[in-house]
Structure formats: C-alpha cells, structure tokens
mmCIF file of C-alpha atoms and ligand atoms in Angstrom:
data_model
loop_
_atom_site.group_PDB
_atom_site.id
_atom_site.type_symbol
_atom_site.label_atom_id
_atom_site.label_comp_id
_atom_site.label_asym_id
_atom_site.label_seq_id
_atom_site.Cartn_x
_atom_site.Cartn_y
_atom_site.Cartn_z
ATOM 1 C CA MET A 1 -0.198 0.043 0.371
ATOM 2 C CA PRO A 2 1.530 3.458 -1.059
ATOM 3 C CA ALA A 3 2.860 5.401 1.899
ATOM 4 C CA ALA A 4 0.789 7.971 0.983
ATOM 5 C CA ILE A 5 -2.653 6.641 2.292
ATOM 6 C CA VAL A 6 -1.711 4.665 4.697
ATOM 7 C CA THR A 7 -0.590 7.555 5.918
ATOM 8 C CA LEU A 8 -4.217 8.696 5.402
ATOM 9 C CA ALA A 9 -5.511 6.317 7.427
ATOM 10 C CA ALA A 10 -3.264 7.191 10.355
ATOM 11 C CA VAL A 11 -4.870 11.083 10.336
ATOM 12 C CA VAL A 12 -8.586 9.292 9.745
ATOM 13 C CA GLY A 13 -7.633 6.865 12.976
ATOM 14 C CA LEU A 14 -6.441 10.239 14.711
ATOM 15 C CA LEU A 15 -9.994 11.715 13.876
ATOM 16 C CA VAL A 16 -11.824 8.537 15.065
ATOM 17 C CA GLY A 17 -9.649 7.897 17.878
ATOM 18 C CA SER A 18 -11.281 11.467 18.776
ATOM 19 C CA PHE A 19 -14.793 10.762 18.846
ATOM 20 C CA LEU A 20 -13.930 7.714 20.627
ATOM 21 C CA ASN A 21 -12.920 9.114 23.085
ATOM 22 C CA VAL A 22 -16.822 10.816 23.047
ATOM 23 C CA VAL A 23 -17.987 7.050 22.892
ATOM 24 C CA ALA A 24 -15.769 5.083 25.925
ATOM 25 C CA HIS A 25 -16.937 8.981 28.874
ATOM 26 C CA ARG A 26 -20.619 8.605 27.686
ATOM 27 C CA LEU A 27 -22.120 5.896 25.730
ATOM 28 C CA PRO A 28 -21.859 4.350 28.704
ATOM 29 C CA ARG A 29 -23.119 6.795 30.974
ATOM 30 C CA GLY A 30 -26.060 7.734 28.387
ATOM 31 C CA GLU A 31 -25.352 10.608 27.331
ATOM 32 C CA SER A 32 -25.668 11.670 23.619
ATOM 33 C CA LEU A 33 -22.615 11.380 21.884
ATOM 34 C CA ILE A 34 -22.880 14.539 19.691
ATOM 35 C CA ARG A 35 -24.936 16.698 22.146
ATOM 36 C CA PRO A 36 -23.599 18.633 23.523
ATOM 37 C CA ARG A 37 -19.620 19.672 23.096
ATOM 38 C CA SER A 38 -17.101 18.471 25.303
ATOM 39 C CA ARG A 39 -16.648 20.132 28.283
ATOM 40 C CA CYS A 40 -13.697 20.820 31.119
ATOM 41 C CA PRO A 41 -15.700 18.698 33.903
ATOM 42 C CA ARG A 42 -14.214 21.112 36.685
ATOM 43 C CA CYS A 43 -15.210 24.674 35.090
ATOM 44 C CA GLY A 44 -17.453 23.360 32.243
ATOM 45 C CA ALA A 45 -15.938 25.649 29.788
ATOM 46 C CA PRO A 46 -16.144 24.242 26.734
ATOM 47 C CA VAL A 47 -13.603 22.781 24.680
ATOM 48 C CA ARG A 48 -12.141 24.706 21.615
ATOM 49 C CA ALA A 49 -12.477 23.497 18.437
ATOM 50 C CA ARG A 50 -7.635 24.270 17.751
ATOM 51 C CA ASP A 51 -7.698 22.767 21.121
ATOM 52 C CA ASN A 52 -10.267 20.021 19.788
ATOM 53 C CA VAL A 53 -8.231 18.925 17.302
ATOM 54 C CA PRO A 54 -6.399 15.247 17.784
ATOM 55 C CA VAL A 55 -3.015 14.793 20.117
ATOM 56 C CA LEU A 56 -1.644 18.366 18.971
ATOM 57 C CA GLY A 57 -4.594 19.938 20.995
ATOM 58 C CA TRP A 58 -3.665 18.610 24.184
ATOM 59 C CA LEU A 59 0.692 18.888 23.646
ATOM 60 C CA ALA A 60 -0.253 22.686 22.844
ATOM 61 C CA LEU A 61 -1.772 22.851 26.516
ATOM 62 C CA ARG A 62 0.426 21.079 28.028
ATOM 63 C CA GLY A 63 -2.433 18.511 28.921
ATOM 64 C CA ARG A 64 -4.173 21.246 31.650
ATOM 65 C CA CYS A 65 -7.980 22.799 31.014
ATOM 66 C CA ARG A 66 -6.996 26.647 29.036
ATOM 67 C CA ASP A 67 -9.613 27.990 31.508
ATOM 68 C CA CYS A 68 -9.605 26.100 35.091
ATOM 69 C CA GLY A 69 -5.674 24.205 34.248
ATOM 70 C CA GLU A 70 -7.848 21.451 35.596
ATOM 71 C CA PRO A 71 -4.838 18.317 34.089
ATOM 72 C CA ILE A 72 -6.743 16.427 31.048
ATOM 73 C CA SER A 73 -6.231 12.917 31.488
ATOM 74 C CA ARG A 74 -2.742 11.137 28.827
ATOM 75 C CA ARG A 75 -5.684 8.680 28.323
ATOM 76 C CA TYR A 76 -7.367 11.047 24.842
ATOM 77 C CA PRO A 77 -3.965 11.286 23.279
ATOM 78 C CA ALA A 78 -2.966 8.000 24.170
ATOM 79 C CA VAL A 79 -6.309 6.432 22.572
ATOM 80 C CA GLU A 80 -5.742 9.292 19.438
ATOM 81 C CA LEU A 81 -3.142 7.894 18.975
ATOM 82 C CA ALA A 82 -3.505 4.162 19.076
ATOM 83 C CA THR A 83 -6.250 4.587 16.678
ATOM 84 C CA GLY A 84 -4.269 5.860 14.517
ATOM 85 C CA ALA A 85 -1.695 3.138 15.168
ATOM 86 C CA LEU A 86 -4.406 0.897 14.593
ATOM 87 C CA TYR A 87 -6.096 2.382 10.875
ATOM 88 C CA ALA A 88 -2.040 2.476 9.446
ATOM 89 C CA LEU A 89 -1.655 -1.090 10.253
ATOM 90 C CA VAL A 90 -4.789 -2.270 8.697
ATOM 91 C CA VAL A 91 -4.192 -0.274 5.661
ATOM 92 C CA ALA A 92 -0.959 -1.520 5.334
ATOM 93 C CA THR A 93 -1.519 -5.558 6.207
ATOM 94 C CA GLN A 94 -4.128 -6.172 4.947
ATOM 95 C CA ASP A 95 -4.641 -7.353 1.576
ATOM 96 C CA ASP A 96 -8.214 -6.503 -0.540
ATOM 97 C CA ALA A 97 -10.705 -4.010 -0.285
ATOM 98 C CA LEU A 98 -12.603 -5.986 1.641
ATOM 99 C CA ALA A 99 -10.164 -6.757 4.122
ATOM 100 C CA ILE A 100 -9.303 -3.522 4.220
ATOM 101 C CA ALA A 101 -12.880 -3.199 5.538
ATOM 102 C CA LEU A 102 -13.495 -5.259 8.203
ATOM 103 C CA GLY A 103 -10.035 -4.586 10.019
ATOM 104 C CA LEU A 104 -11.115 -1.172 9.962
ATOM 105 C CA VAL A 105 -15.050 -1.985 11.075
ATOM 106 C CA LEU A 106 -13.185 -3.741 13.680
ATOM 107 C CA VAL A 107 -10.885 -1.497 15.607
ATOM 108 C CA THR A 108 -13.340 0.568 15.559
ATOM 109 C CA ALA A 109 -15.152 -1.700 17.751
ATOM 110 C CA LEU A 110 -11.926 -2.443 19.878
ATOM 111 C CA VAL A 111 -10.962 0.663 21.203
ATOM 112 C CA PRO A 112 -14.291 1.554 22.993
ATOM 113 C CA ILE A 113 -14.608 -1.801 24.375
ATOM 114 C CA THR A 114 -11.548 -2.073 25.587
ATOM 115 C CA LEU A 115 -12.092 1.597 27.062
ATOM 116 C CA ILE A 116 -15.505 0.938 28.521
ATOM 117 C CA ASP A 117 -14.458 -3.059 29.364
ATOM 118 C CA LEU A 118 -11.310 -1.975 31.803
ATOM 119 C CA ASP A 119 -13.715 1.275 33.459
ATOM 120 C CA HIS A 120 -17.465 -0.176 34.097
ATOM 121 C CA ARG A 121 -17.237 -4.708 33.492
ATOM 122 C CA LEU A 122 -19.296 -4.231 30.285
ATOM 123 C CA ILE A 123 -19.358 -4.539 26.582
ATOM 124 C CA PRO A 124 -22.285 -2.425 24.976
ATOM 125 C CA ASN A 125 -24.118 -4.126 22.121
ATOM 126 C CA ARG A 126 -25.017 -0.660 20.951
ATOM 127 C CA ILE A 127 -20.628 -1.698 19.839
ATOM 128 C CA THR A 128 -21.335 -4.682 19.423
ATOM 129 C CA LEU A 129 -24.617 -5.238 17.648
ATOM 130 C CA PRO A 130 -23.776 -2.354 14.999
ATOM 131 C CA ALA A 131 -20.273 -3.365 14.649
ATOM 132 C CA ALA A 132 -21.770 -6.810 13.768
ATOM 133 C CA ALA A 133 -24.025 -5.489 11.188
ATOM 134 C CA ALA A 134 -21.214 -3.257 8.918
ATOM 135 C CA ALA A 135 -19.272 -6.573 9.411
ATOM 136 C CA LEU A 136 -22.369 -7.979 7.649
ATOM 137 C CA ALA A 137 -22.586 -5.245 5.015
ATOM 138 C CA ALA A 138 -19.065 -4.825 4.201
ATOM 139 C CA GLY A 139 -19.277 -8.780 3.032
ATOM 140 C CA LEU A 140 -21.971 -8.285 0.714
ATOM 141 C CA ALA A 141 -21.177 -5.514 -0.639
ATOM 142 C CA LEU A 142 -17.283 -6.325 -1.714
ATOM 143 C CA ASP A 143 -17.640 -9.752 -1.506
ATOM 144 C CA ALA A 144 -20.186 -11.595 -0.830
ATOM 145 C CA GLY A 145 -18.216 -15.671 -1.870
ATOM 146 C CA PHE A 146 -16.832 -14.843 1.722
ATOM 147 C CA VAL A 147 -19.783 -14.752 3.725
ATOM 148 C CA PRO A 148 -20.297 -18.029 4.487
ATOM 149 C CA GLU A 149 -16.999 -18.320 6.579
ATOM 150 C CA GLN A 150 -17.963 -14.450 8.427
ATOM 151 C CA LEU A 151 -21.187 -16.060 9.719
ATOM 152 C CA VAL A 152 -19.955 -20.669 9.930
ATOM 153 C CA ALA A 153 -16.653 -17.913 12.113
ATOM 154 C CA GLY A 154 -19.002 -15.371 13.733
ATOM 155 C CA ALA A 155 -21.713 -18.676 14.499
ATOM 156 C CA ALA A 156 -18.452 -20.901 15.973
ATOM 157 C CA ALA A 157 -16.777 -17.886 18.619
ATOM 158 C CA PHE A 158 -20.793 -17.393 19.913
ATOM 159 C CA ALA A 159 -20.882 -20.747 20.498
ATOM 160 C CA PHE A 160 -17.502 -20.668 22.438
ATOM 161 C CA PHE A 161 -17.148 -18.002 24.082
ATOM 162 C CA PHE A 162 -22.010 -18.648 25.025
ATOM 163 C CA LEU A 163 -20.662 -22.276 26.470
ATOM 164 C CA ALA A 164 -17.745 -20.566 28.512
ATOM 165 C CA ALA A 165 -19.492 -18.297 29.810
ATOM 166 C CA TRP A 166 -22.220 -20.646 30.867
ATOM 167 C CA LEU A 167 -19.529 -23.131 32.641
ATOM 168 C CA HIS A 168 -17.956 -20.697 34.132
ATOM 169 C CA PRO A 169 -20.364 -17.470 34.409
ATOM 170 C CA ARG A 170 -18.174 -15.731 37.434
ATOM 171 C CA GLY A 171 -15.201 -15.357 34.177
ATOM 172 C CA MET A 172 -17.145 -14.450 31.018
ATOM 173 C CA GLY A 173 -20.974 -12.402 30.634
ATOM 174 C CA MET A 174 -22.541 -12.073 27.722
ATOM 175 C CA GLY A 175 -20.597 -8.847 26.801
ATOM 176 C CA ASP A 176 -17.723 -11.141 25.793
ATOM 177 C CA VAL A 177 -19.996 -13.687 24.055
ATOM 178 C CA LYS A 178 -21.747 -11.399 21.592
ATOM 179 C CA LEU A 179 -17.630 -10.456 20.578
ATOM 180 C CA ALA A 180 -16.094 -13.150 19.723
ATOM 181 C CA GLY A 181 -18.929 -13.699 17.454
ATOM 182 C CA VAL A 182 -18.273 -10.297 15.706
ATOM 183 C CA LEU A 183 -14.479 -11.241 15.497
ATOM 184 C CA GLY A 184 -15.712 -14.093 13.949
ATOM 185 C CA LEU A 185 -18.060 -12.110 11.564
ATOM 186 C CA CYS A 186 -14.327 -9.399 11.092
ATOM 187 C CA LEU A 187 -11.668 -12.556 10.466
ATOM 188 C CA GLY A 188 -12.913 -14.635 9.377
ATOM 189 C CA ARG A 189 -10.701 -18.678 10.250
ATOM 190 C CA ALA A 190 -8.307 -16.049 11.606
ATOM 191 C CA ALA A 191 -10.406 -16.315 15.170
ATOM 192 C CA ALA A 192 -9.444 -18.995 16.162
ATOM 193 C CA PRO A 193 -6.015 -17.973 16.104
ATOM 194 C CA ALA A 194 -7.520 -14.494 17.711
ATOM 195 C CA ILE A 195 -9.186 -16.835 20.410
ATOM 196 C CA PHE A 196 -6.528 -18.689 21.622
ATOM 197 C CA PHE A 197 -4.108 -15.277 22.121
ATOM 198 C CA ALA A 198 -7.025 -13.358 23.836
ATOM 199 C CA LEU A 199 -7.361 -16.938 25.961
ATOM 200 C CA ILE A 200 -3.013 -16.921 27.001
ATOM 201 C CA ALA A 201 -3.109 -13.317 27.241
ATOM 202 C CA GLY A 202 -5.616 -13.503 29.988
ATOM 203 C CA VAL A 203 -5.169 -16.687 31.821
ATOM 204 C CA LEU A 204 -1.064 -15.869 31.864
ATOM 205 C CA ALA A 205 -2.250 -11.902 33.746
ATOM 206 C CA GLY A 206 -5.083 -13.927 35.832
ATOM 207 C CA ILE A 207 -1.464 -15.892 37.367
ATOM 208 C CA ALA A 208 0.067 -12.836 37.706
ATOM 209 C CA VAL A 209 -2.511 -11.555 39.733
ATOM 210 C CA ILE A 210 -2.774 -14.389 41.852
ATOM 211 C CA VAL A 211 1.199 -14.244 42.333
ATOM 212 C CA ARG A 212 0.521 -10.349 42.916
ATOM 213 C CA LEU A 213 -2.850 -10.462 45.625
ATOM 214 C CA GLY A 214 -2.325 -13.771 47.141
ATOM 215 C CA ALA A 215 -4.668 -16.307 45.361
ATOM 216 C CA ALA A 216 -7.820 -16.236 47.528
ATOM 217 C CA ARG A 217 -7.930 -11.815 46.864
ATOM 218 C CA GLY A 218 -6.637 -13.008 43.654
ATOM 219 C CA ARG A 219 -9.513 -15.199 42.319
ATOM 220 C CA ARG A 220 -12.238 -13.004 44.036
ATOM 221 C CA THR A 221 -10.133 -10.099 41.793
ATOM 222 C CA ALA A 222 -12.200 -10.486 37.478
ATOM 223 C CA VAL A 223 -10.312 -9.641 34.745
ATOM 224 C CA PRO A 224 -12.413 -7.894 31.639
ATOM 225 C CA PHE A 225 -11.998 -10.201 29.293
ATOM 226 C CA GLY A 226 -12.706 -7.426 26.374
ATOM 227 C CA PRO A 227 -8.816 -6.301 26.247
ATOM 228 C CA PHE A 228 -7.773 -9.151 26.023
ATOM 229 C CA LEU A 229 -9.803 -10.437 23.079
ATOM 230 C CA ALA A 230 -9.699 -6.727 21.631
ATOM 231 C CA LEU A 231 -4.814 -8.186 22.329
ATOM 232 C CA GLY A 232 -5.653 -11.301 19.947
ATOM 233 C CA ALA A 233 -7.633 -9.496 17.444
ATOM 234 C CA VAL A 234 -5.158 -7.080 16.223
ATOM 235 C CA ALA A 235 -2.738 -10.098 16.824
ATOM 236 C CA ALA A 236 -4.935 -12.477 14.167
ATOM 237 C CA LEU A 237 -5.197 -9.322 12.243
ATOM 238 C CA LEU A 238 -1.202 -9.132 11.663
ATOM 239 C CA VAL A 239 -0.576 -12.897 11.572
ATOM 240 C CA GLY A 240 -4.119 -14.624 11.557
ATOM 241 C CA ASP A 241 -4.077 -15.592 8.508
ATOM 242 C CA GLY A 242 -0.795 -17.204 8.228
ATOM 243 C CA LEU A 243 -1.081 -19.092 11.346
ATOM 244 C CA VAL A 244 -3.383 -21.005 9.493
ATOM 245 C CA ASP A 245 -2.140 -21.499 6.214
ATOM 246 C CA ALA A 246 0.590 -22.841 8.155
ATOM 247 C CA TYR A 247 -1.724 -25.035 10.547
ATOM 248 C CA THR A 248 -4.443 -26.246 7.114
ATOM 249 C CA ASP A 249 -0.511 -27.413 5.034
ATOM 250 C CA ARG A 250 -0.256 -29.646 7.856
ATOM 251 C CA LEU A 251 -3.154 -31.630 7.964
HETATM 252 ZN ZN1 LIG B 301 -11.765 24.027 33.015
#
C-alpha cells in the first residue's frame, strides 16, 4: 500500500480516535454522543475547536484545561494515537478492500470496547451489534463469497464463548460472547488464532494477578476479558491468516 494512503489512514484514525474517546466516556452513562460539545469536567468551559485537534491540542495545552488548569488525562491523546496506529496498521497489512473494511470495523469497535470494559466491566450491545451489522454489510457489498466463512466463524466463536460463559459465569459475560461473534464476522477463520491468543493472554494475566495478590484475593479479582479479545484480534489481523495456512497445510 502506498505510504501516502497509509498516512491518510493514520490521520483519519486520529480523528476517529478523538470521537471514540467521547463514545467511551458517554455511551456507558447513557449520554448523547453528539451534544453537548466536550466541556472541562471542573470549570465547564467548552473545549475550543483548536484545542480539540487530536494529540496536538493536548500537547499545545500541555495536558491542562485552558481556562482552569485542571489536568486533562493522558488517556485522551493515547487513545487517539493508538487508533491512528491501528488504522495505519490495517491499511498497511490487509490485502484487499474487504479485508481493509473488516479490519477498520473491528478496530473501531475494539477501542471503545476495551476502554468501557476496563472502566465499567461491560461490553455494550450498542457497539457489538452495529459492528456485527457493519461487518456483514461489508461482506455482502465487497465479496459475497466470503459471507459463509464470516457466518460460520461468527457462529462458532459465539457458541464457544457461550459455552464458556455458561460453564464459568463469573469469568465471562454475554458481552464477551457477542464480541467473540464480532471477531468471527470480521476475521473469518483467523478468529481461531485471535481467540487462542486472547485465552493465553487472559490466563497469563490471571496468573500474574494471583501471584501479586495471593490466591485467595487473586481469585476474587475479576479481570475483564474484552481487552484480551481485543489484543488477540489485533495479533490475528497481523499474523492470523498465515498461522491458519501453516496449520492447515500440515493436515
Ligand atoms: Zn477547566
């Protein structure tokens, strides 16, 4: 992919990331995503347009409100940078229009899902359901021959996590189950390595929590699983198809 297109994708990703910060903050609180404009939580001053430029606005303000000096979390520019990097990565690594479209749908959903799951321990239907619909629409519009693989992978991932949530209701919620379905719809067969990576990362993090807090407290500490599914999905975007090919060639 030409460098100019990858750069354009990064800029679009920065702007989308700025909106995803708003989604992650407001959606779980049931607030409108469009109105009112962003305000300083301490003094209520509306954020000026020039201060709202992704990353640069935060840098120019040195991370403080222009009116009252209240610190603005580093999370905002970090999320914008991460989204820009993910958009560039998808466009640079995916081969065709459908793979790019599905990769962009996936990372656009994963950024706010990760933030909301970390903050509130939930994965909203208002993100997973539109992402599922967008993935199917992209398949139908760009390569209907891929839709059966999307549906099989989505149903298999959904069923696998439904079973896991049923057997172990404290560890997994229905939000994780629906997110796994979205991974299948967006990644097709590469959802298998995505889920494999997520489970390994989740088990390692669980062990780390138990080592740090001790077995009794560690087991009671709920670790949200959405961020691990997000990590696994990004890893699978990069190497998933290659892994599936290597594995099936050996059979
Ligand atoms: Zn302020």
